[in-house]
Tab-separated table of C-alpha atoms and ligand atoms in Angstrom:
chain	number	residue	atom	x	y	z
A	1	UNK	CA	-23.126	5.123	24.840
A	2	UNK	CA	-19.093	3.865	24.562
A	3	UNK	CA	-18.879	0.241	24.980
A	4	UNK	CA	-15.189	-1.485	26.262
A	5	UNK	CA	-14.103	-5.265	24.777
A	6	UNK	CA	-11.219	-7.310	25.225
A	7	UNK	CA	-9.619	-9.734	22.771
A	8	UNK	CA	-6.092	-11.114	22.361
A	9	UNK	CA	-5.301	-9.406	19.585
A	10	UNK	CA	-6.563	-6.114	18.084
A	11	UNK	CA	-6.069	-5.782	14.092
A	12	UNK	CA	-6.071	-2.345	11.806
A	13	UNK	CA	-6.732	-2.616	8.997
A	14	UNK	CA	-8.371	-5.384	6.788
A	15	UNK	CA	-5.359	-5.900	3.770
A	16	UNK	CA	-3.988	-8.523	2.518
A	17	UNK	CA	-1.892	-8.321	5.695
A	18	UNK	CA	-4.499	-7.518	8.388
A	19	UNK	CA	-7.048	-10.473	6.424
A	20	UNK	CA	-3.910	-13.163	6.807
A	21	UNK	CA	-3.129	-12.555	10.552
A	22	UNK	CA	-6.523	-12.780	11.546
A	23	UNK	CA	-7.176	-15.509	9.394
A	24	UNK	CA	-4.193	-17.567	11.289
A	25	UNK	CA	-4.989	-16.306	14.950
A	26	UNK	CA	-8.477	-17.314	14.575
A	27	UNK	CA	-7.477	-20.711	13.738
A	28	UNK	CA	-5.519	-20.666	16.639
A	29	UNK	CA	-8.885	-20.395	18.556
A	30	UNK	CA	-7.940	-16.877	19.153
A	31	UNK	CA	-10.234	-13.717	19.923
A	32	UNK	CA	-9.832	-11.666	17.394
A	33	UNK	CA	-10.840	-7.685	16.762
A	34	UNK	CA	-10.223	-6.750	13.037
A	35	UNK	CA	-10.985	-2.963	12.284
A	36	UNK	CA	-11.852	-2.679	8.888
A	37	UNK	CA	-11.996	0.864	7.128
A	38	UNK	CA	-13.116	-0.141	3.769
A	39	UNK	CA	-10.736	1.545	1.098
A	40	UNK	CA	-7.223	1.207	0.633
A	41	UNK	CA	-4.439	0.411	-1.510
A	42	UNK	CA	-5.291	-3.439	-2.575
A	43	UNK	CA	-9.134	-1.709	-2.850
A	44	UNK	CA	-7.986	-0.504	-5.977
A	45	UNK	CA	-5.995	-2.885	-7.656
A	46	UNK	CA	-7.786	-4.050	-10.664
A	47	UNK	CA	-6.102	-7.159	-11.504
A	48	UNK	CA	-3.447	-9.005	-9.256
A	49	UNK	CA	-1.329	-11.447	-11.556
A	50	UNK	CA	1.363	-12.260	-9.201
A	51	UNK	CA	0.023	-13.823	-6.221
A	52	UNK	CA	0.243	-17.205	-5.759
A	53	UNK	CA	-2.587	-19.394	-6.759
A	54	UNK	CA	-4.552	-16.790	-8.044
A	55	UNK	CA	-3.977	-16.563	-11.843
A	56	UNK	CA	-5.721	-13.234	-11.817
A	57	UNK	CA	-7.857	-11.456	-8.981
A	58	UNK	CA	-9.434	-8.001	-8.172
A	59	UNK	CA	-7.928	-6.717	-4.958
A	60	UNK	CA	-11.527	-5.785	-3.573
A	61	UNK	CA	-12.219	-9.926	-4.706
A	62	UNK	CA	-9.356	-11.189	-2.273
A	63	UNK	CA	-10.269	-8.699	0.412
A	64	UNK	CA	-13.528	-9.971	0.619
A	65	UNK	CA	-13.155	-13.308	-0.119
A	66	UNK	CA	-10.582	-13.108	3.023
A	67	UNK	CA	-13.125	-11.322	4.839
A	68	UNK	CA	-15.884	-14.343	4.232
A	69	UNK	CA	-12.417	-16.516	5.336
A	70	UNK	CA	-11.704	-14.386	8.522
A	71	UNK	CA	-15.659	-14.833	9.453
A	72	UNK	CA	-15.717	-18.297	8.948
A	73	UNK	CA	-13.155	-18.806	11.675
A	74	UNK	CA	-14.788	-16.738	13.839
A	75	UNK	CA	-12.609	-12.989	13.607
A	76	UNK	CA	-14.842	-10.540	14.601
A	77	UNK	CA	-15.064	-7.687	11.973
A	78	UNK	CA	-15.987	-4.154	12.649
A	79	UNK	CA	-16.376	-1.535	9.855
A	80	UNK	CA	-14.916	1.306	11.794
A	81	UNK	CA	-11.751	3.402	11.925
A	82	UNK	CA	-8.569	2.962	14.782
A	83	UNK	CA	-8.583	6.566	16.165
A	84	UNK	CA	-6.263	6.342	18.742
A	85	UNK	CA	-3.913	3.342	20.358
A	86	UNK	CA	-2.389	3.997	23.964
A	87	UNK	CA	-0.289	1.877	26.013
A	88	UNK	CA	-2.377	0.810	28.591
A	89	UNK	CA	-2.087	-2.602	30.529
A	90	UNK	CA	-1.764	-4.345	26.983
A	91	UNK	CA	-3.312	-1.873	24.750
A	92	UNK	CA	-6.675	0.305	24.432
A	93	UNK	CA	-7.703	0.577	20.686
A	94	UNK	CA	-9.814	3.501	20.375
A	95	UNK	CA	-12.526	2.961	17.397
A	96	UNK	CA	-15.405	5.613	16.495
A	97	UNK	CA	-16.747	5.915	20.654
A	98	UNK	CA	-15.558	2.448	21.746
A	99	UNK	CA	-12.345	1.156	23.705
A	100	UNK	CA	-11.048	-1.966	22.536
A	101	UNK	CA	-8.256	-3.979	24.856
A	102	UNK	CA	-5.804	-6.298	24.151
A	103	UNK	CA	-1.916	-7.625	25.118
A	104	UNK	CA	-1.176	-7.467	21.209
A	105	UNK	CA	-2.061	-5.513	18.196
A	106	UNK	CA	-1.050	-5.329	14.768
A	107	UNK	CA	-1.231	-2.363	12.972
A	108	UNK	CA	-1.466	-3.015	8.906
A	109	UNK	CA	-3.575	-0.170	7.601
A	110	UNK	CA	-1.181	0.599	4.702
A	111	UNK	CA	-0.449	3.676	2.803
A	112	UNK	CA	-2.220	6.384	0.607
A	113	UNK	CA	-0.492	7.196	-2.376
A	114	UNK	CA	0.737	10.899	-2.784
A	115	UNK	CA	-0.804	12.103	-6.198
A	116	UNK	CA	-0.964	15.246	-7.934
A	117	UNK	CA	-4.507	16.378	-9.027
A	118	UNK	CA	-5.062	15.662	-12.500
A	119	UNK	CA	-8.309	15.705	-14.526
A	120	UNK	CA	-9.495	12.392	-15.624
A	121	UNK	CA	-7.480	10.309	-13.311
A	122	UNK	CA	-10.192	8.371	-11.948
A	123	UNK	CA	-11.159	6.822	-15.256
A	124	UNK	CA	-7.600	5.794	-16.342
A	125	UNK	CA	-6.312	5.073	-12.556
A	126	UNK	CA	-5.038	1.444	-12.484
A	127	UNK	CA	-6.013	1.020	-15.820
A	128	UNK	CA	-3.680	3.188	-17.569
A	129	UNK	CA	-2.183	4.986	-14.908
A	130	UNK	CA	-0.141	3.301	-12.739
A	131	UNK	CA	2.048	3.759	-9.455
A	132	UNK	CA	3.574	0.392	-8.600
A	133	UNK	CA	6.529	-0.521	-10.816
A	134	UNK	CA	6.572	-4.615	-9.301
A	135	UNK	CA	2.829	-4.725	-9.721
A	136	UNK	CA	2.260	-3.278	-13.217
A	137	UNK	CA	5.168	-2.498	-15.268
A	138	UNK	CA	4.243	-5.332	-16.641
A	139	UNK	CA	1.136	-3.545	-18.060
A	140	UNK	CA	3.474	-1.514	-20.231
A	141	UNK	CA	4.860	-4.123	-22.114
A	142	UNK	CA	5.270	-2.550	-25.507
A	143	UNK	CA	3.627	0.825	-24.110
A	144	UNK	CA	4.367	3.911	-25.464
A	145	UNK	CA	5.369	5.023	-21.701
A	146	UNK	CA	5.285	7.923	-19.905
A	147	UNK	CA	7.130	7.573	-16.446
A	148	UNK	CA	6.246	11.114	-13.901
A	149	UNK	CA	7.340	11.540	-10.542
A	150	UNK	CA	9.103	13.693	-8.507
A	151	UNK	CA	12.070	12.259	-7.170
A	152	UNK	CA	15.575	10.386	-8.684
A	153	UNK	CA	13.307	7.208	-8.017
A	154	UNK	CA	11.777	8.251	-11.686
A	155	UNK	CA	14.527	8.098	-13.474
A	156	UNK	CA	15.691	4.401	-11.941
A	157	UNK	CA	12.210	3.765	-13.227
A	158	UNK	CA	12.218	4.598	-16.518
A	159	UNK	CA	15.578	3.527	-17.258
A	160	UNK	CA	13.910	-0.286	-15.777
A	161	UNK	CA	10.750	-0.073	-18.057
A	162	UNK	CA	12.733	0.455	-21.071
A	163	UNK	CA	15.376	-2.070	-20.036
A	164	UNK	CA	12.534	-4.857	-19.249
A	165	UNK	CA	9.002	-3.890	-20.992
A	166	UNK	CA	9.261	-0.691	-23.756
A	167	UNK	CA	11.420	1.064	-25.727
A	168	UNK	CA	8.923	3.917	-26.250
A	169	UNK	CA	9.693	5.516	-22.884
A	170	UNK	CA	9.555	9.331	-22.248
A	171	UNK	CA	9.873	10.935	-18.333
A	172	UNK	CA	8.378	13.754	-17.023
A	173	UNK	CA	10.277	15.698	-13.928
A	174	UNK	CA	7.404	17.246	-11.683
A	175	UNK	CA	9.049	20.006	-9.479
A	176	UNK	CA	12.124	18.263	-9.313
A	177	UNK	CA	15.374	18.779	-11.715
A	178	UNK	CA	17.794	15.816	-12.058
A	179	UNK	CA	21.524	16.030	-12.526
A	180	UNK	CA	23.874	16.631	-15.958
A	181	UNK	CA	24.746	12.955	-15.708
A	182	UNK	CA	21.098	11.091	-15.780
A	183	UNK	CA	20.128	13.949	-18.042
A	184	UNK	CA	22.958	12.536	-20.419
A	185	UNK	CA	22.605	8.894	-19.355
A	186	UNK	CA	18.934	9.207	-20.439
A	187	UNK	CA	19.429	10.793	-23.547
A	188	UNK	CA	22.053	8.486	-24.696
A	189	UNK	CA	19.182	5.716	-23.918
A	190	UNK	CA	16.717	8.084	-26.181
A	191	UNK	CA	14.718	8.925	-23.203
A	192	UNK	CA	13.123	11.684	-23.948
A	193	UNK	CA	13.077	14.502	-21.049
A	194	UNK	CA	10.271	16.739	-19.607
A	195	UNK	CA	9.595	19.512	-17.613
A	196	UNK	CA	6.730	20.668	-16.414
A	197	UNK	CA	3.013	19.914	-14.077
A	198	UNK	CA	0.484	17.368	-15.665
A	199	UNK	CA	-3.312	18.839	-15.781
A	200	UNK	CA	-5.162	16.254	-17.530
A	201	UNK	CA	-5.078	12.662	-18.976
A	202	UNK	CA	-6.456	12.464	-22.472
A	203	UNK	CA	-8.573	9.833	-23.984
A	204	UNK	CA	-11.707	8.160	-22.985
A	205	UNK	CA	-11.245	4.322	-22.603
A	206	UNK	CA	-7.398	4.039	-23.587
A	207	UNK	CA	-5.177	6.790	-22.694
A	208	UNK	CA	-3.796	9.202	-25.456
A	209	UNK	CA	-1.833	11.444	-23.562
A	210	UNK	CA	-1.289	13.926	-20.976
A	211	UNK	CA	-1.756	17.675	-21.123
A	212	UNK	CA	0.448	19.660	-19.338
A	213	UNK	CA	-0.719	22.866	-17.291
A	214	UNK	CA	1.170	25.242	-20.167
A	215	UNK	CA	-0.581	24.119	-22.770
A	216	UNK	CA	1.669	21.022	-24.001
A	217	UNK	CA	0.491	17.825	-24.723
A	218	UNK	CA	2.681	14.530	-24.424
A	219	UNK	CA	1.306	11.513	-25.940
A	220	UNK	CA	1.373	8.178	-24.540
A	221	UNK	CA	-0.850	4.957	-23.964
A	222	UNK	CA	0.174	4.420	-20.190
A	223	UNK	CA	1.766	6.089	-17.294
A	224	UNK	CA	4.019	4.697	-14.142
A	225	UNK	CA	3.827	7.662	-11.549
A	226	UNK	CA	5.738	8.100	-8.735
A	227	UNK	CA	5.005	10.422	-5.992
A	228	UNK	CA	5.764	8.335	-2.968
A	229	UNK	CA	3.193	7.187	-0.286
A	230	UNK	CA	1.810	8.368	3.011
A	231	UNK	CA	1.443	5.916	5.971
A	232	UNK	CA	-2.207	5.420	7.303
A	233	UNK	CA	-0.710	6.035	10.723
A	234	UNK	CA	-2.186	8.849	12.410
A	235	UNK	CA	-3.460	6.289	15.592
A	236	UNK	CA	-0.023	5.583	16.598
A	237	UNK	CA	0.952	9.346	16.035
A	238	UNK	CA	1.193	9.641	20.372
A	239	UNK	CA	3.591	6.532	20.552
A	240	UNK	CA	7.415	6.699	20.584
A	241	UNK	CA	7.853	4.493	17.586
A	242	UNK	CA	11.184	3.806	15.902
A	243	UNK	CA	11.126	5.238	12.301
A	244	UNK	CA	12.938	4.668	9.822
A	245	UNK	CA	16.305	7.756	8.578
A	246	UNK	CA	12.913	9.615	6.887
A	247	UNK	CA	10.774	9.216	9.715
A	248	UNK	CA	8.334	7.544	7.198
A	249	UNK	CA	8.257	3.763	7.630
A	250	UNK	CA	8.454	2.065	11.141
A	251	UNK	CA	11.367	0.310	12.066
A	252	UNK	CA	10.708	-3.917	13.027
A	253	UNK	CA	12.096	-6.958	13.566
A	254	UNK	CA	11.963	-10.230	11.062
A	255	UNK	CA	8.387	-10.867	13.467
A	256	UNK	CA	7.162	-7.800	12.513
A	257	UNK	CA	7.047	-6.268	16.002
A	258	UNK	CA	7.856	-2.511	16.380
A	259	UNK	CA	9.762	-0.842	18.745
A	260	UNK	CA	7.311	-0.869	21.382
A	261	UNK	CA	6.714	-4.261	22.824
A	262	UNK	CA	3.630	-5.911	21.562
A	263	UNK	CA	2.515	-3.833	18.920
A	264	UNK	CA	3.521	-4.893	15.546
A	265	UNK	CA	3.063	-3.317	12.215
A	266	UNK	CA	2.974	-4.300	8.442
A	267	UNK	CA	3.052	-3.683	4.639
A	268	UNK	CA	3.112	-0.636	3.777
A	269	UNK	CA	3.786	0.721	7.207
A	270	UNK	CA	7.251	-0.918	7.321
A	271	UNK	CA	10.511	-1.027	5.944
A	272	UNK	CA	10.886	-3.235	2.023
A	273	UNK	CA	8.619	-3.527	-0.619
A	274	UNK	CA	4.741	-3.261	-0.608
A	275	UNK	CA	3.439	-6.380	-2.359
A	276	UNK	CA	0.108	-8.175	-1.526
A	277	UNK	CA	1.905	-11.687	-1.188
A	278	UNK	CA	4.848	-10.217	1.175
A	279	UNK	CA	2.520	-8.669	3.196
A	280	UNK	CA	0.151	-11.229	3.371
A	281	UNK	CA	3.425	-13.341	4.485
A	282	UNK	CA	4.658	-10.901	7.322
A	283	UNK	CA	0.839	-11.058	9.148
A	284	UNK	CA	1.089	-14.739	8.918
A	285	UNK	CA	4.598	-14.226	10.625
A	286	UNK	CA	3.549	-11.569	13.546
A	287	UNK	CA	0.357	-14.012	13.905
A	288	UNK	CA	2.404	-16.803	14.674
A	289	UNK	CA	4.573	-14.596	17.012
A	290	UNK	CA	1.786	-13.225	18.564
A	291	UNK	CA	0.573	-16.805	19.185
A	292	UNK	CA	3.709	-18.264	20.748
A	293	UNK	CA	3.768	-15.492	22.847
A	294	UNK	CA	0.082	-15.920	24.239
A	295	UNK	CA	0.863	-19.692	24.976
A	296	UNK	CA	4.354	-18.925	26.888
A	297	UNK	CA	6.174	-21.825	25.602
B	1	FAD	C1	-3.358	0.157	-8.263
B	1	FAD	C2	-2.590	-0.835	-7.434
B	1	FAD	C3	-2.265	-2.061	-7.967
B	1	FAD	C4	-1.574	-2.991	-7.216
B	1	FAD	N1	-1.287	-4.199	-7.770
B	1	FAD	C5	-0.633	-5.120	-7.041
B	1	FAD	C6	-0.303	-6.379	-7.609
B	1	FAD	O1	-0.625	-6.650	-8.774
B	1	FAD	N2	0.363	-7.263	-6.832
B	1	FAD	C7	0.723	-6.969	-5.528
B	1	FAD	O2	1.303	-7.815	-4.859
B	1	FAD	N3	0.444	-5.794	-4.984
B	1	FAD	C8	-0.224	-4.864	-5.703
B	1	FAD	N4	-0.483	-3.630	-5.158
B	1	FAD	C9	0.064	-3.311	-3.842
B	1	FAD	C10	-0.750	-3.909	-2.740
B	1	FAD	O3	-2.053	-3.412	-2.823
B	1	FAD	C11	-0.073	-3.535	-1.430
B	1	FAD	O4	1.112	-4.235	-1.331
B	1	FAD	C12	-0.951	-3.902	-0.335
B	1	FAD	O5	-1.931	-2.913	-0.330
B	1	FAD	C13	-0.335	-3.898	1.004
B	1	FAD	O6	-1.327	-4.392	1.831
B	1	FAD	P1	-1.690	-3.759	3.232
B	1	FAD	O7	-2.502	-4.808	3.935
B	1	FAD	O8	-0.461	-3.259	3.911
B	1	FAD	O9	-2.514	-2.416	2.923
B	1	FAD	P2	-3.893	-2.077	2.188
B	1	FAD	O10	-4.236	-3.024	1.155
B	1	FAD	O11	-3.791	-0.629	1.831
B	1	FAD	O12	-4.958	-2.274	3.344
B	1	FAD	C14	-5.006	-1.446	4.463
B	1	FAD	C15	-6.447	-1.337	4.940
B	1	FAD	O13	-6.459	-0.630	6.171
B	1	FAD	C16	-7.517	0.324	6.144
B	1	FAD	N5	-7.243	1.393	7.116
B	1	FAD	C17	-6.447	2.484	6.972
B	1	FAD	N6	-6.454	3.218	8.106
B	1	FAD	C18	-7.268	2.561	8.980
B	1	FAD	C19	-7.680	2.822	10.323
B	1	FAD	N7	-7.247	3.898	10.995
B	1	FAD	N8	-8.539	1.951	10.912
B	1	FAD	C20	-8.985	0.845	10.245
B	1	FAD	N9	-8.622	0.545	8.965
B	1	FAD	C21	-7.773	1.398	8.353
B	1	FAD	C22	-7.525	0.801	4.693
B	1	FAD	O14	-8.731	1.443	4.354
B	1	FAD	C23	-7.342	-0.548	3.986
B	1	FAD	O15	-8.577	-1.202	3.846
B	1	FAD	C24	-1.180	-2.675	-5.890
B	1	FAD	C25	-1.494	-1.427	-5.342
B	1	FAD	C26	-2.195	-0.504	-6.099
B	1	FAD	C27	-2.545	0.828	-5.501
């Protein structure tokens, strides 16, 4: 049997961003929905180093140590999945068989990252194997490096790690060729150039290396990859949302609100850079907004 509920404000997704506007709502005496698929990007962070006040945290520790925080103020936390938001007087938030209503929601379900299949990722992902230049290329200081994506983005990247954190830094091009000039510029660096399709990641506890689908084998102790991101954004897919010259990443105002009125979005799902702090920052902002907005002042 469907059930229907009303709150002020809906919230997707249960990130750093989602966790810190429902934390601030609710302690605006609020009602608060916050959808919570379990999963994501901050899920698998090992260590977070760079957020304020935290020397060093898991992201599953600060999502559920902001889930305990959420609680405590009174946010009411469902494990289930948006399906579906509509315009309808407000909103209707559309969760497993349930409606949900509110004048406001904020969508901040983040991004999966786009990665090739490679054997043995799981047990050097995040360890070794990294995809977030701000958060870890710290994690390569003095590294022999292997940077692999698939866009010009990878060569920016490996030109920064050797600039800031290694000079052991090689680059493998997957399916995508880069001009004479970075070819030269990177040789003249002594950045050594691939081709080619990585198959597996060597080495049992520390990495070794990285075999290649013909048969080579490059050797390195950690990897920045780069294959972009996807937007967890399939529930807004039936609005008429302002994107972004891509069409990846919505386009919002400094409150965070999108280009229809009243829904606002977040993190990854927007324009600039996906950190846990920022993002954590813009659901404080669209909570605020959000607030102001409910008491008509
Ligand atoms: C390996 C790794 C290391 C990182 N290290 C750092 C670091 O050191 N410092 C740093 O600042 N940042 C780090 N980041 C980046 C940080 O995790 C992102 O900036 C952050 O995830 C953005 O937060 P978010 O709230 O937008 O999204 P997320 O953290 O991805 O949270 C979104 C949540 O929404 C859920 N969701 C998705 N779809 C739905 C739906 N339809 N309904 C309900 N829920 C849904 C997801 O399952 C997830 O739980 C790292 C990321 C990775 C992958």
């Amino acid at each position: 049997m469907s059930k229907t509920a009303s709150f002020d404000c809906i919230i997707i997704g249960a990130g750093p961003g989602g966790l810190q506007a429902a934390i601030h709502l609710a302690r605006f005496n609020r009602r608060v929905l916050l959808l919570h698929r379990p999963g994501g990007r901050t899920a698998h962070a090992r260590h977070i180093e760079n957020f304020l006040g935290l020397p060093i945290v898991s992201g599953a520790e600060l999502i559920s140590i902001g889930l305990r925080q959420a609680e405590h103020f009174g946010v009411a936390v469902l494990r289930r999945q948006a399906i579906q938001v509509e315009v309808r007087e407000g909103f209707a938030v559309e969760a497993d068989e349930d409606m949900y209503h509110a004048p406001y929601v904020i969508a901040a379900s983040g991004a999966t990252e786009n990665l090739p299949k490679i054997a043995n990722l799981g047990r050097h992902f995040a360890r070794n194997f990294h995809t977030c230049f701000i958060c870890d290329g710290f994690r390569t200081m003095g590294k022999k490096t292997l940077v692999m994506g698939n866009s010009i983005n990878s060569v920016r990247v490996s030109f920064a790690i050797q600039r800031l954190f290694s000079k052991d830094v090689s680059l493998l091009c997957v399916d995508f060729t880069m001009g004479e000039e970075d070819g030269e510029l990177l040789k003249e660096e002594g950045i050594g150039v691939y081709q080619g399709v990585p198959h597996k990641l060597i080495g049992e506890k520390e990495l070794e290396g990285v075999a290649l689908s013909d048969g080579r084998i490059i050797p390195c102790q950690a990897i920045m990859a780069g294959f972009g991101m996807t937007p967890n954004d399939d529930y807004l897919k039936n609005l008429d949302l302002k994107r972004d010259a891509v069409g990846i990443h919505l386009i919002t105002g400094s409150d965070c609100e999108t280009s229809v009125s009243g829904l606002f979005a977040l993190g990854a799902l927007a324009e600039g850079h996906s950190q846990a702090i920022i993002t954590a920052g813009q659901g404080a902002m669209a909570a605020i907004e959000i607030n102001q907005r409910l008491l008509q002042l």
